[in-house]
């Protein structure tokens, strides 16, 4: 069973439809999950506050090797902190989330993804494919960066390390190619 | 490279698409989900559902529509029109909309922008500004363009940006529905004075109109009639924009 983490906001339907997962904020359900998808909508401090009841469970699951896919804020919370506000991230990775500084902010719309490394998530997806972005904060390039997107700043548009995957864009809003990403996570990992 | 966006607007009443129907072949398309799917397949980048809460008694139909769209459409969509409470904002997002736009609600209490922005994220909050040139400046109107507010649209745009709006949906009241082109002057002065994306709205009739709006500073162009009446598809507009030297997703 794939647990889709529910923080009380956000569109979880598309993700549920493609992944076949269960939308939940229940500790036992998260504990029993084979895979976890964390779609984040809201602000960093708001979401950090919302996940308090099951935060420890989530961290333990990720550290124990459960495949995890973070979408947008779900990627950002993997780091230690964010310039968006207070609250400690899950600290799976070192480093902090920065505010975009160039061009119009938020970075809204369809932008291309430059795939740097082989990734199971991008299996069957061509380089420079368009995906939908909707964010003001980003993870700078780090050892886990799998693809980048340039918007003044160089954004880690996806990260991957062992069982942990994150995408800054919204696959659930990115048409057929986005669905492919979700299916790759469901079937190929 | 970030693509210029084409946004299809769907006017909703009682859960159905409304527009004066002129063309036989789209006559039967009053189901927003069916029309949305067609738009998605024709290359639309985003959708906006307008005036969705114009009639309060049919709130359930409206909420049901949002979740149906969310389940069936794989491009982003924004919902707004008559959104007058935080509860509605949350419910709209909860049911699957990506962004909410508010207008009169924000004008009545600008501080609400800060609260909504914190709770749903700045990127998910669009402030709609309806403006009309009053001989001296572009004046903001509330209540679907009916009440002049004595506020300069440029100043209001700066304020909503400071308060946490993620995007501005800028409609020219004069040009809306005319198909005579966007108000490029309005687009220019607003987009030059804010750092958040500006969606141009009101007046789209031809591919050239889109091109000049983008060249005036718009980050996205919204249109209803040209798509609803099947005059152009999004991809047809985009092919022209590409020739026009703009970056689009094709």
CSV table of N, CA and C in Angstrom, one decimal, chain A residues 15-175:
chain,number,residue,atom,x,y,z
A,15,UNK,N,-3.0,12.2,-7.7
A,15,UNK,CA,-1.9,11.3,-7.2
A,15,UNK,C,-2.5,10.0,-6.7
A,16,UNK,N,-3.7,10.0,-6.1
A,16,UNK,CA,-4.3,8.8,-5.6
A,16,UNK,C,-4.7,7.9,-6.8
A,17,UNK,N,-5.3,8.6,-7.8
A,17,UNK,CA,-5.8,7.9,-9.0
A,17,UNK,C,-4.7,7.1,-9.7
A,18,UNK,N,-3.5,7.8,-9.9
A,18,UNK,CA,-2.4,7.2,-10.6
A,18,UNK,C,-1.7,6.1,-9.7
A,19,UNK,N,-1.5,6.5,-8.5
A,19,UNK,CA,-0.7,5.6,-7.6
A,19,UNK,C,-1.5,4.5,-7.0
A,20,UNK,N,-2.8,4.7,-6.9
A,20,UNK,CA,-3.6,3.7,-6.2
A,20,UNK,C,-3.4,3.8,-4.7
A,21,UNK,N,-2.9,4.8,-4.2
A,21,UNK,CA,-2.5,4.9,-2.8
A,21,UNK,C,-3.7,5.3,-1.9
A,22,UNK,N,-3.4,5.4,-0.6
A,22,UNK,CA,-4.4,5.7,0.3
A,22,UNK,C,-4.1,7.0,1.0
A,23,UNK,N,-5.0,8.0,0.9
A,23,UNK,CA,-4.8,9.3,1.5
A,23,UNK,C,-4.9,9.2,3.0
A,24,UNK,N,-3.9,9.6,3.8
A,24,UNK,CA,-4.0,9.3,5.2
A,24,UNK,C,-3.1,10.3,6.0
A,25,UNK,N,-3.5,10.4,7.3
A,25,UNK,CA,-2.6,11.1,8.3
A,25,UNK,C,-2.6,10.2,9.5
A,26,UNK,N,-2.9,8.9,9.3
A,26,UNK,CA,-3.0,8.0,10.4
A,26,UNK,C,-1.7,7.3,10.7
A,27,UNK,N,-1.2,7.3,11.9
A,27,UNK,CA,0.2,6.8,12.2
A,27,UNK,C,0.3,5.3,11.8
A,28,UNK,N,-0.7,4.5,12.2
A,28,UNK,CA,-0.6,3.1,11.9
A,28,UNK,C,-0.6,2.8,10.4
A,29,UNK,N,-1.4,3.6,9.7
A,29,UNK,CA,-1.4,3.4,8.2
A,29,UNK,C,-0.1,3.8,7.6
A,30,UNK,N,0.5,4.9,8.1
A,30,UNK,CA,1.8,5.3,7.6
A,30,UNK,C,2.9,4.2,7.9
A,31,UNK,N,2.8,3.7,9.2
A,31,UNK,CA,3.7,2.6,9.6
A,31,UNK,C,3.7,1.4,8.7
A,32,UNK,N,2.5,1.1,8.2
A,32,UNK,CA,2.3,-0.1,7.4
A,32,UNK,C,2.5,0.1,5.9
A,33,UNK,N,2.8,1.3,5.6
A,33,UNK,CA,2.9,1.6,4.1
A,33,UNK,C,4.1,0.9,3.5
A,34,UNK,N,4.0,0.5,2.2
A,34,UNK,CA,5.1,0.0,1.5
A,34,UNK,C,5.9,1.1,0.8
A,35,UNK,N,5.1,2.2,0.5
A,35,UNK,CA,5.7,3.3,-0.1
A,35,UNK,C,5.0,4.6,0.4
A,36,UNK,N,5.7,5.7,0.3
A,36,UNK,CA,5.1,6.9,0.8
A,36,UNK,C,5.2,8.0,-0.2
A,37,UNK,N,4.1,8.7,-0.5
A,37,UNK,CA,4.1,9.9,-1.3
A,37,UNK,C,3.7,11.1,-0.4
A,38,UNK,N,4.6,12.1,-0.4
A,38,UNK,CA,4.3,13.3,0.3
A,38,UNK,C,4.1,14.5,-0.6
A,39,UNK,N,2.8,14.8,-0.9
A,39,UNK,CA,2.6,16.0,-1.8
A,39,UNK,C,2.4,17.2,-0.9
A,40,UNK,N,3.2,18.2,-1.2
A,40,UNK,CA,3.1,19.3,-0.2
A,40,UNK,C,2.4,20.5,-0.8
A,41,UNK,N,1.4,21.0,-0.2
A,41,UNK,CA,0.8,22.3,-0.6
A,41,UNK,C,0.7,23.1,0.7
A,42,UNK,N,1.0,24.4,0.6
A,42,UNK,CA,1.0,25.3,1.7
A,42,UNK,C,2.4,25.9,1.9
A,43,UNK,N,2.7,26.4,3.1
A,43,UNK,CA,4.0,27.0,3.3
A,43,UNK,C,4.8,26.0,4.2
A,44,UNK,N,6.1,26.1,4.1
A,44,UNK,CA,7.0,25.2,4.9
A,44,UNK,C,6.6,25.2,6.4
A,45,UNK,N,6.5,26.3,7.1
A,45,UNK,CA,6.2,26.3,8.5
A,45,UNK,C,4.8,25.7,8.8
A,46,UNK,N,3.8,26.0,7.9
A,46,UNK,CA,2.5,25.4,8.0
A,46,UNK,C,2.5,23.9,7.9
A,47,UNK,N,3.2,23.4,7.0
A,47,UNK,CA,3.2,21.9,6.8
A,47,UNK,C,4.0,21.2,7.9
A,48,UNK,N,5.1,21.9,8.3
A,48,UNK,CA,5.9,21.3,9.4
A,48,UNK,C,5.0,21.2,10.7
A,49,UNK,N,4.2,22.2,10.9
A,49,UNK,CA,3.3,22.1,12.0
A,49,UNK,C,2.3,21.0,11.9
A,50,UNK,N,1.7,20.9,10.6
A,50,UNK,CA,0.7,19.9,10.4
A,50,UNK,C,1.2,18.4,10.5
A,51,UNK,N,2.4,18.2,10.3
A,51,UNK,CA,2.9,16.8,10.3
A,51,UNK,C,3.4,16.3,11.7
A,52,UNK,N,3.3,17.3,12.6
A,52,UNK,CA,3.8,17.0,14.0
A,52,UNK,C,3.4,15.6,14.5
A,53,UNK,N,2.1,15.3,14.5
A,53,UNK,CA,1.6,14.0,15.1
A,53,UNK,C,2.3,12.8,14.5
A,54,UNK,N,2.7,12.8,13.3
A,54,UNK,CA,3.3,11.5,12.7
A,54,UNK,C,4.7,11.8,12.2
A,55,UNK,N,5.3,12.8,12.6
A,55,UNK,CA,6.6,13.2,12.1
A,55,UNK,C,7.6,12.1,12.4
A,56,UNK,N,7.7,11.6,13.6
A,56,UNK,CA,8.7,10.6,14.0
A,56,UNK,C,8.5,9.3,13.2
A,57,UNK,N,7.2,8.9,13.0
A,57,UNK,CA,6.9,7.7,12.2
A,57,UNK,C,7.5,7.9,10.7
A,58,UNK,N,7.2,9.1,10.2
A,58,UNK,CA,7.6,9.4,8.8
A,58,UNK,C,9.2,9.3,8.7
A,59,UNK,N,9.9,9.9,9.6
A,59,UNK,CA,11.3,9.9,9.6
A,59,UNK,C,11.9,8.5,9.7
A,60,UNK,N,11.3,7.7,10.6
A,60,UNK,CA,11.7,6.3,10.8
A,60,UNK,C,11.5,5.5,9.5
A,61,UNK,N,10.3,5.7,8.9
A,61,UNK,CA,10.0,4.9,7.7
A,61,UNK,C,11.1,5.2,6.6
A,62,UNK,N,11.3,6.5,6.5
A,62,UNK,CA,12.3,6.9,5.4
A,62,UNK,C,13.7,6.3,5.7
A,63,UNK,N,14.1,6.4,7.0
A,63,UNK,CA,15.4,5.9,7.4
A,63,UNK,C,15.5,4.4,7.3
A,64,UNK,N,14.4,3.7,7.4
A,64,UNK,CA,14.3,2.3,7.3
A,64,UNK,C,14.3,1.8,5.9
A,65,UNK,N,14.2,2.7,4.9
A,65,UNK,CA,14.4,2.3,3.5
A,65,UNK,C,13.1,2.3,2.7
A,66,UNK,N,12.0,2.7,3.3
A,66,UNK,CA,10.7,2.8,2.6
A,66,UNK,C,10.8,3.8,1.4
A,67,UNK,N,10.5,3.4,0.2
A,67,UNK,CA,10.5,4.3,-0.9
A,67,UNK,C,9.6,5.5,-0.6
A,68,UNK,N,10.2,6.7,-0.8
A,68,UNK,CA,9.5,8.0,-0.5
A,68,UNK,C,9.6,8.9,-1.7
A,69,UNK,N,8.4,9.5,-2.1
A,69,UNK,CA,8.4,10.5,-3.1
A,69,UNK,C,7.9,11.8,-2.6
A,70,UNK,N,8.7,12.8,-2.5
A,70,UNK,CA,8.2,14.1,-2.1
A,70,UNK,C,7.9,15.0,-3.3
A,71,UNK,N,6.8,15.6,-3.2
A,71,UNK,CA,6.4,16.5,-4.3
A,71,UNK,C,6.4,17.9,-3.8
A,72,UNK,N,7.1,18.8,-4.5
A,72,UNK,CA,7.2,20.2,-4.2
A,72,UNK,C,7.6,20.4,-2.7
A,73,UNK,N,6.7,20.8,-1.8
A,73,UNK,CA,7.1,21.0,-0.4
A,73,UNK,C,7.5,19.6,0.2
A,74,UNK,N,7.0,18.5,-0.4
A,74,UNK,CA,7.4,17.2,0.1
A,74,UNK,C,8.9,16.9,-0.2
A,75,UNK,N,9.4,17.6,-1.2
A,75,UNK,CA,10.9,17.6,-1.4
A,75,UNK,C,11.6,18.5,-0.4
A,76,UNK,N,11.0,19.7,-0.3
A,76,UNK,CA,11.7,20.7,0.6
A,76,UNK,C,11.8,20.3,2.0
A,77,UNK,N,10.8,19.5,2.6
A,77,UNK,CA,10.8,19.1,4.0
A,77,UNK,C,11.9,18.1,4.2
A,78,UNK,N,12.5,17.5,3.2
A,78,UNK,CA,13.6,16.5,3.4
A,78,UNK,C,14.8,17.2,4.0
A,79,UNK,N,14.9,18.5,3.8
A,79,UNK,CA,16.1,19.2,4.2
A,79,UNK,C,16.0,19.7,5.7
A,80,UNK,N,17.0,20.4,6.1
A,80,UNK,CA,17.0,20.8,7.6
A,80,UNK,C,16.1,22.0,7.9
A,81,UNK,N,16.1,23.0,6.9
A,81,UNK,CA,15.3,24.2,7.2
A,81,UNK,C,15.0,24.9,5.9
A,82,UNK,N,14.2,25.9,6.0
A,82,UNK,CA,13.8,26.7,4.8
A,82,UNK,C,13.8,28.2,5.1
A,83,UNK,N,14.2,28.9,4.2
A,83,UNK,CA,14.1,30.4,4.3
A,83,UNK,C,12.6,30.9,4.4
A,84,UNK,N,11.7,30.0,4.1
A,84,UNK,CA,10.3,30.4,4.1
A,84,UNK,C,9.8,30.6,5.5
A,85,UNK,N,10.4,30.0,6.5
A,85,UNK,CA,9.9,30.3,7.9
A,85,UNK,C,10.5,29.3,8.9
A,86,UNK,N,9.9,29.4,10.1
A,86,UNK,CA,10.4,28.5,11.2
A,86,UNK,C,10.0,27.1,11.0
A,87,UNK,N,10.6,26.2,11.8
A,87,UNK,CA,10.3,24.8,11.7
A,87,UNK,C,11.4,24.0,11.2
A,88,UNK,N,11.7,22.9,11.9
A,88,UNK,CA,12.7,22.0,11.4
A,88,UNK,C,12.2,21.0,10.4
A,89,UNK,N,13.0,20.9,9.3
A,89,UNK,CA,12.6,19.9,8.3
A,89,UNK,C,12.9,18.5,8.8
A,90,UNK,N,12.7,17.5,8.0
A,90,UNK,CA,12.9,16.1,8.4
A,90,UNK,C,14.4,15.8,8.5
A,91,UNK,N,15.2,16.6,7.9
A,91,UNK,CA,16.7,16.5,8.0
A,91,UNK,C,17.2,15.1,7.5
A,92,UNK,N,16.5,14.6,6.5
A,92,UNK,CA,17.1,13.4,5.8
A,92,UNK,C,18.4,13.8,5.1
A,93,UNK,N,18.3,15.0,4.6
A,93,UNK,CA,19.5,15.6,3.9
A,93,UNK,C,20.0,16.8,4.6
A,94,UNK,N,21.3,17.1,4.5
A,94,UNK,CA,21.8,18.3,5.1
A,94,UNK,C,21.5,19.4,4.1
A,95,UNK,N,21.4,20.6,4.6
A,95,UNK,CA,21.3,21.8,3.8
A,95,UNK,C,19.9,22.4,4.0
A,96,UNK,N,19.7,23.6,3.4
A,96,UNK,CA,18.5,24.3,3.6
A,96,UNK,C,17.9,24.7,2.3
A,97,UNK,N,16.6,25.0,2.4
A,97,UNK,CA,15.8,25.5,1.2
A,97,UNK,C,15.9,27.0,1.1
A,98,UNK,N,16.2,27.5,-0.1
A,98,UNK,CA,16.5,28.9,-0.3
A,98,UNK,C,15.3,29.5,-1.0
A,99,UNK,N,15.2,30.8,-0.9
A,99,UNK,CA,14.2,31.6,-1.7
A,99,UNK,C,14.7,31.9,-3.1
A,100,UNK,N,13.9,31.7,-4.1
A,100,UNK,CA,14.3,32.1,-5.4
A,100,UNK,C,14.6,33.6,-5.4
A,101,UNK,N,15.6,34.0,-6.2
A,101,UNK,CA,16.0,35.4,-6.2
A,101,UNK,C,15.9,36.1,-7.6
A,102,UNK,N,15.7,35.3,-8.6
A,102,UNK,CA,15.8,35.9,-9.9
A,102,UNK,C,14.4,35.8,-10.7
A,103,UNK,N,14.2,36.8,-11.5
A,103,UNK,CA,12.9,36.7,-12.3
A,103,UNK,C,11.7,36.9,-11.5
A,104,UNK,N,10.6,36.6,-12.1
A,104,UNK,CA,9.3,36.8,-11.3
A,104,UNK,C,9.2,35.6,-10.4
A,105,UNK,N,8.7,35.9,-9.2
A,105,UNK,CA,8.6,34.9,-8.1
A,105,UNK,C,7.2,35.0,-7.6
A,106,UNK,N,6.4,33.9,-7.5
A,106,UNK,CA,6.8,32.5,-7.7
A,106,UNK,C,7.2,32.1,-9.1
A,107,UNK,N,7.9,31.1,-9.2
A,107,UNK,CA,8.2,30.4,-10.5
A,107,UNK,C,7.0,29.6,-10.8
A,108,UNK,N,6.2,30.1,-11.7
A,108,UNK,CA,4.9,29.4,-12.0
A,108,UNK,C,4.9,29.1,-13.5
A,109,UNK,N,4.6,27.8,-13.8
A,109,UNK,CA,4.4,27.4,-15.2
A,109,UNK,C,5.2,26.2,-15.6
A,110,UNK,N,5.1,26.0,-16.9
A,110,UNK,CA,5.8,24.8,-17.5
A,110,UNK,C,7.2,25.1,-17.8
A,111,UNK,N,8.1,24.4,-17.2
A,111,UNK,CA,9.5,24.6,-17.4
A,111,UNK,C,10.2,23.3,-17.7
A,112,UNK,N,11.4,23.4,-18.3
A,112,UNK,CA,12.1,22.1,-18.8
A,112,UNK,C,13.0,21.6,-17.7
A,113,UNK,N,13.2,20.3,-17.7
A,113,UNK,CA,14.0,19.6,-16.8
A,113,UNK,C,15.3,19.0,-17.5
A,114,UNK,N,16.4,19.4,-17.0
A,114,UNK,CA,17.7,18.9,-17.5
A,114,UNK,C,18.2,17.7,-16.7
A,115,UNK,N,18.0,16.5,-17.3
A,115,UNK,CA,18.3,15.3,-16.5
A,115,UNK,C,19.8,15.0,-16.5
A,116,UNK,N,20.4,15.0,-15.3
A,116,UNK,CA,21.9,14.9,-15.2
A,116,UNK,C,22.4,13.4,-15.0
A,117,UNK,N,21.5,12.6,-14.4
A,117,UNK,CA,22.0,11.3,-14.0
A,117,UNK,C,20.8,10.3,-14.4
A,118,UNK,N,21.2,9.1,-14.6
A,118,UNK,CA,20.2,8.0,-14.7
A,118,UNK,C,19.3,8.0,-13.5
A,119,UNK,N,18.0,7.9,-13.8
A,119,UNK,CA,17.1,7.9,-12.6
A,119,UNK,C,15.9,7.0,-13.0
A,120,UNK,N,15.5,6.2,-12.0
A,120,UNK,CA,14.4,5.3,-12.2
A,120,UNK,C,13.1,6.1,-12.4
A,121,UNK,N,13.1,7.3,-11.8
A,121,UNK,CA,11.9,8.2,-11.8
A,121,UNK,C,11.7,8.7,-13.2
A,122,UNK,N,12.8,9.0,-13.9
A,122,UNK,CA,12.7,9.6,-15.3
A,122,UNK,C,12.8,8.5,-16.4
A,123,UNK,N,12.6,7.3,-16.0
A,123,UNK,CA,12.7,6.2,-17.0
A,123,UNK,C,11.6,6.5,-18.1
A,124,UNK,N,12.0,6.5,-19.4
A,124,UNK,CA,11.1,6.7,-20.5
A,124,UNK,C,10.8,8.1,-20.7
A,125,UNK,N,11.4,9.0,-20.0
A,125,UNK,CA,11.2,10.5,-20.2
A,125,UNK,C,12.4,11.2,-20.9
A,126,UNK,N,12.1,11.9,-21.9
A,126,UNK,CA,13.1,12.6,-22.7
A,126,UNK,C,13.7,13.8,-21.9
A,127,UNK,N,15.0,14.0,-22.2
A,127,UNK,CA,15.6,15.2,-21.5
A,127,UNK,C,14.9,16.5,-22.1
A,128,UNK,N,14.8,17.5,-21.2
A,128,UNK,CA,14.2,18.8,-21.5
A,128,UNK,C,12.7,18.7,-21.7
A,129,UNK,N,12.1,17.7,-21.1
A,129,UNK,CA,10.6,17.7,-21.1
A,129,UNK,C,10.1,18.7,-20.2
A,130,UNK,N,8.9,19.3,-20.5
A,130,UNK,CA,8.2,20.3,-19.7
A,130,UNK,C,7.5,19.7,-18.5
A,131,UNK,N,7.6,20.2,-17.4
A,131,UNK,CA,6.8,19.9,-16.2
A,131,UNK,C,6.3,21.2,-15.6
A,132,UNK,N,5.2,21.0,-14.8
A,132,UNK,CA,4.6,22.2,-14.2
A,132,UNK,C,5.2,22.5,-12.8
A,133,UNK,N,5.7,23.8,-12.7
A,133,UNK,CA,6.3,24.2,-11.4
A,133,UNK,C,5.4,25.3,-10.8
A,134,UNK,N,5.4,25.3,-9.4
A,134,UNK,CA,4.6,26.3,-8.7
A,134,UNK,C,5.2,26.5,-7.3
A,135,UNK,N,6.3,27.3,-7.3
A,135,UNK,CA,7.0,27.4,-6.0
A,135,UNK,C,7.8,28.7,-5.9
A,136,UNK,N,8.2,29.1,-4.7
A,136,UNK,CA,9.1,30.3,-4.5
A,136,UNK,C,10.4,29.9,-3.9
A,137,UNK,N,10.4,28.7,-3.4
A,137,UNK,CA,11.6,28.2,-2.7
A,137,UNK,C,12.2,27.0,-3.4
A,138,UNK,N,13.5,26.7,-3.2
A,138,UNK,CA,14.1,25.6,-3.9
A,138,UNK,C,15.3,25.1,-3.2
A,139,UNK,N,15.6,23.9,-3.6
A,139,UNK,CA,16.8,23.2,-3.1
A,139,UNK,C,18.0,23.5,-4.1
A,140,UNK,N,19.0,24.2,-3.7
A,140,UNK,CA,20.2,24.4,-4.6
A,140,UNK,C,20.8,23.0,-5.0
A,141,UNK,N,21.6,23.0,-6.0
A,141,UNK,CA,22.3,21.8,-6.4
A,141,UNK,C,23.1,21.2,-5.3
A,142,UNK,N,22.9,19.9,-5.1
A,142,UNK,CA,23.6,19.1,-4.0
A,142,UNK,C,23.9,17.7,-4.5
A,143,UNK,N,24.6,16.9,-3.7
A,143,UNK,CA,25.0,15.6,-4.2
A,143,UNK,C,23.9,14.7,-4.6
A,144,UNK,N,22.6,15.0,-4.2
A,144,UNK,CA,21.5,14.2,-4.6
A,144,UNK,C,20.7,14.7,-5.8
A,145,UNK,N,21.2,15.8,-6.3
A,145,UNK,CA,20.5,16.4,-7.5
A,145,UNK,C,20.5,15.4,-8.7
A,146,UNK,N,19.4,15.1,-9.3
A,146,UNK,CA,19.3,14.2,-10.4
A,146,UNK,C,19.0,15.0,-11.7
A,147,UNK,N,18.2,16.1,-11.5
A,147,UNK,CA,17.9,17.0,-12.6
A,147,UNK,C,17.9,18.4,-12.1
A,148,UNK,N,18.2,19.3,-13.1
A,148,UNK,CA,18.2,20.8,-12.7
A,148,UNK,C,17.2,21.5,-13.6
A,149,UNK,N,16.8,22.6,-13.2
A,149,UNK,CA,16.0,23.5,-14.0
A,149,UNK,C,16.5,24.9,-13.7
A,150,UNK,N,16.8,25.7,-14.8
A,150,UNK,CA,17.3,27.0,-14.6
A,150,UNK,C,16.3,28.1,-14.7
A,151,UNK,N,16.1,28.8,-13.6
A,151,UNK,CA,15.2,29.9,-13.5
A,151,UNK,C,16.0,31.1,-12.8
A,152,UNK,N,17.0,31.6,-13.4
A,152,UNK,CA,17.9,32.5,-12.8
A,152,UNK,C,18.8,31.8,-11.8
A,153,UNK,N,18.2,31.2,-10.8
A,153,UNK,CA,18.9,30.3,-9.9
A,153,UNK,C,18.9,28.9,-10.6
A,154,UNK,N,19.8,28.0,-10.2
A,154,UNK,CA,19.8,26.6,-10.7
A,154,UNK,C,19.1,25.8,-9.6
A,155,UNK,N,17.9,25.3,-10.0
A,155,UNK,CA,17.1,24.6,-9.0
A,155,UNK,C,17.3,23.1,-9.2
A,156,UNK,N,17.4,22.4,-8.0
A,156,UNK,CA,17.3,20.9,-8.1
A,156,UNK,C,15.9,20.6,-8.4
A,157,UNK,N,15.6,20.3,-9.7
A,157,UNK,CA,14.2,20.0,-10.0
A,157,UNK,C,13.8,18.6,-9.6
A,158,UNK,N,14.9,17.7,-9.3
A,158,UNK,CA,14.6,16.4,-8.7
A,158,UNK,C,15.8,16.0,-8.0
A,159,UNK,N,15.6,15.2,-6.9
A,159,UNK,CA,16.7,14.6,-6.2
A,159,UNK,C,16.4,13.1,-6.0
A,160,UNK,N,17.5,12.4,-5.7
A,160,UNK,CA,17.3,11.0,-5.5
A,160,UNK,C,18.5,10.5,-4.7
A,161,UNK,N,18.2,9.7,-3.7
A,161,UNK,CA,19.3,9.1,-2.9
A,161,UNK,C,18.7,7.8,-2.3
A,162,UNK,N,19.2,6.7,-2.7
A,162,UNK,CA,18.7,5.4,-2.3
A,162,UNK,C,17.2,5.3,-2.4
A,163,UNK,N,16.4,5.2,-1.3
A,163,UNK,CA,15.0,5.1,-1.4
A,163,UNK,C,14.2,6.4,-1.4
A,164,UNK,N,15.0,7.5,-1.4
A,164,UNK,CA,14.4,8.8,-1.2
A,164,UNK,C,14.4,9.6,-2.6
A,165,UNK,N,13.2,10.0,-3.0
A,165,UNK,CA,13.0,10.7,-4.2
A,165,UNK,C,12.3,12.0,-4.0
A,166,UNK,N,12.6,13.0,-4.7
A,166,UNK,CA,11.9,14.3,-4.6
A,166,UNK,C,11.8,15.0,-5.9
A,167,UNK,N,10.7,15.6,-6.2
A,167,UNK,CA,10.5,16.5,-7.4
A,167,UNK,C,10.0,17.8,-7.0
A,168,UNK,N,10.6,18.9,-7.5
A,168,UNK,CA,10.1,20.2,-7.2
A,168,UNK,C,8.9,20.6,-7.9
A,169,UNK,N,8.8,20.0,-9.1
A,169,UNK,CA,7.6,20.2,-10.0
A,169,UNK,C,6.4,19.3,-9.5
A,170,UNK,N,5.3,19.5,-10.2
A,170,UNK,CA,4.1,18.8,-9.8
A,170,UNK,C,3.8,17.7,-10.9
A,171,UNK,N,4.2,16.5,-10.7
A,171,UNK,CA,3.9,15.5,-11.7
A,171,UNK,C,2.4,15.3,-11.9
A,172,UNK,N,1.7,15.4,-10.9
A,172,UNK,CA,0.2,15.2,-11.0
A,172,UNK,C,-0.5,16.3,-11.8
A,173,UNK,N,0.3,17.3,-12.1
A,173,UNK,CA,-0.3,18.4,-12.9
A,173,UNK,C,0.4,18.6,-14.2
A,174,UNK,N,1.3,17.6,-14.6
A,174,UNK,CA,2.1,17.8,-15.7
A,174,UNK,C,1.8,16.8,-16.9
A,175,UNK,N,0.5,16.6,-17.1
A,175,UNK,CA,0.0,15.8,-18.2
A,175,UNK,C,0.6,14.4,-18.2
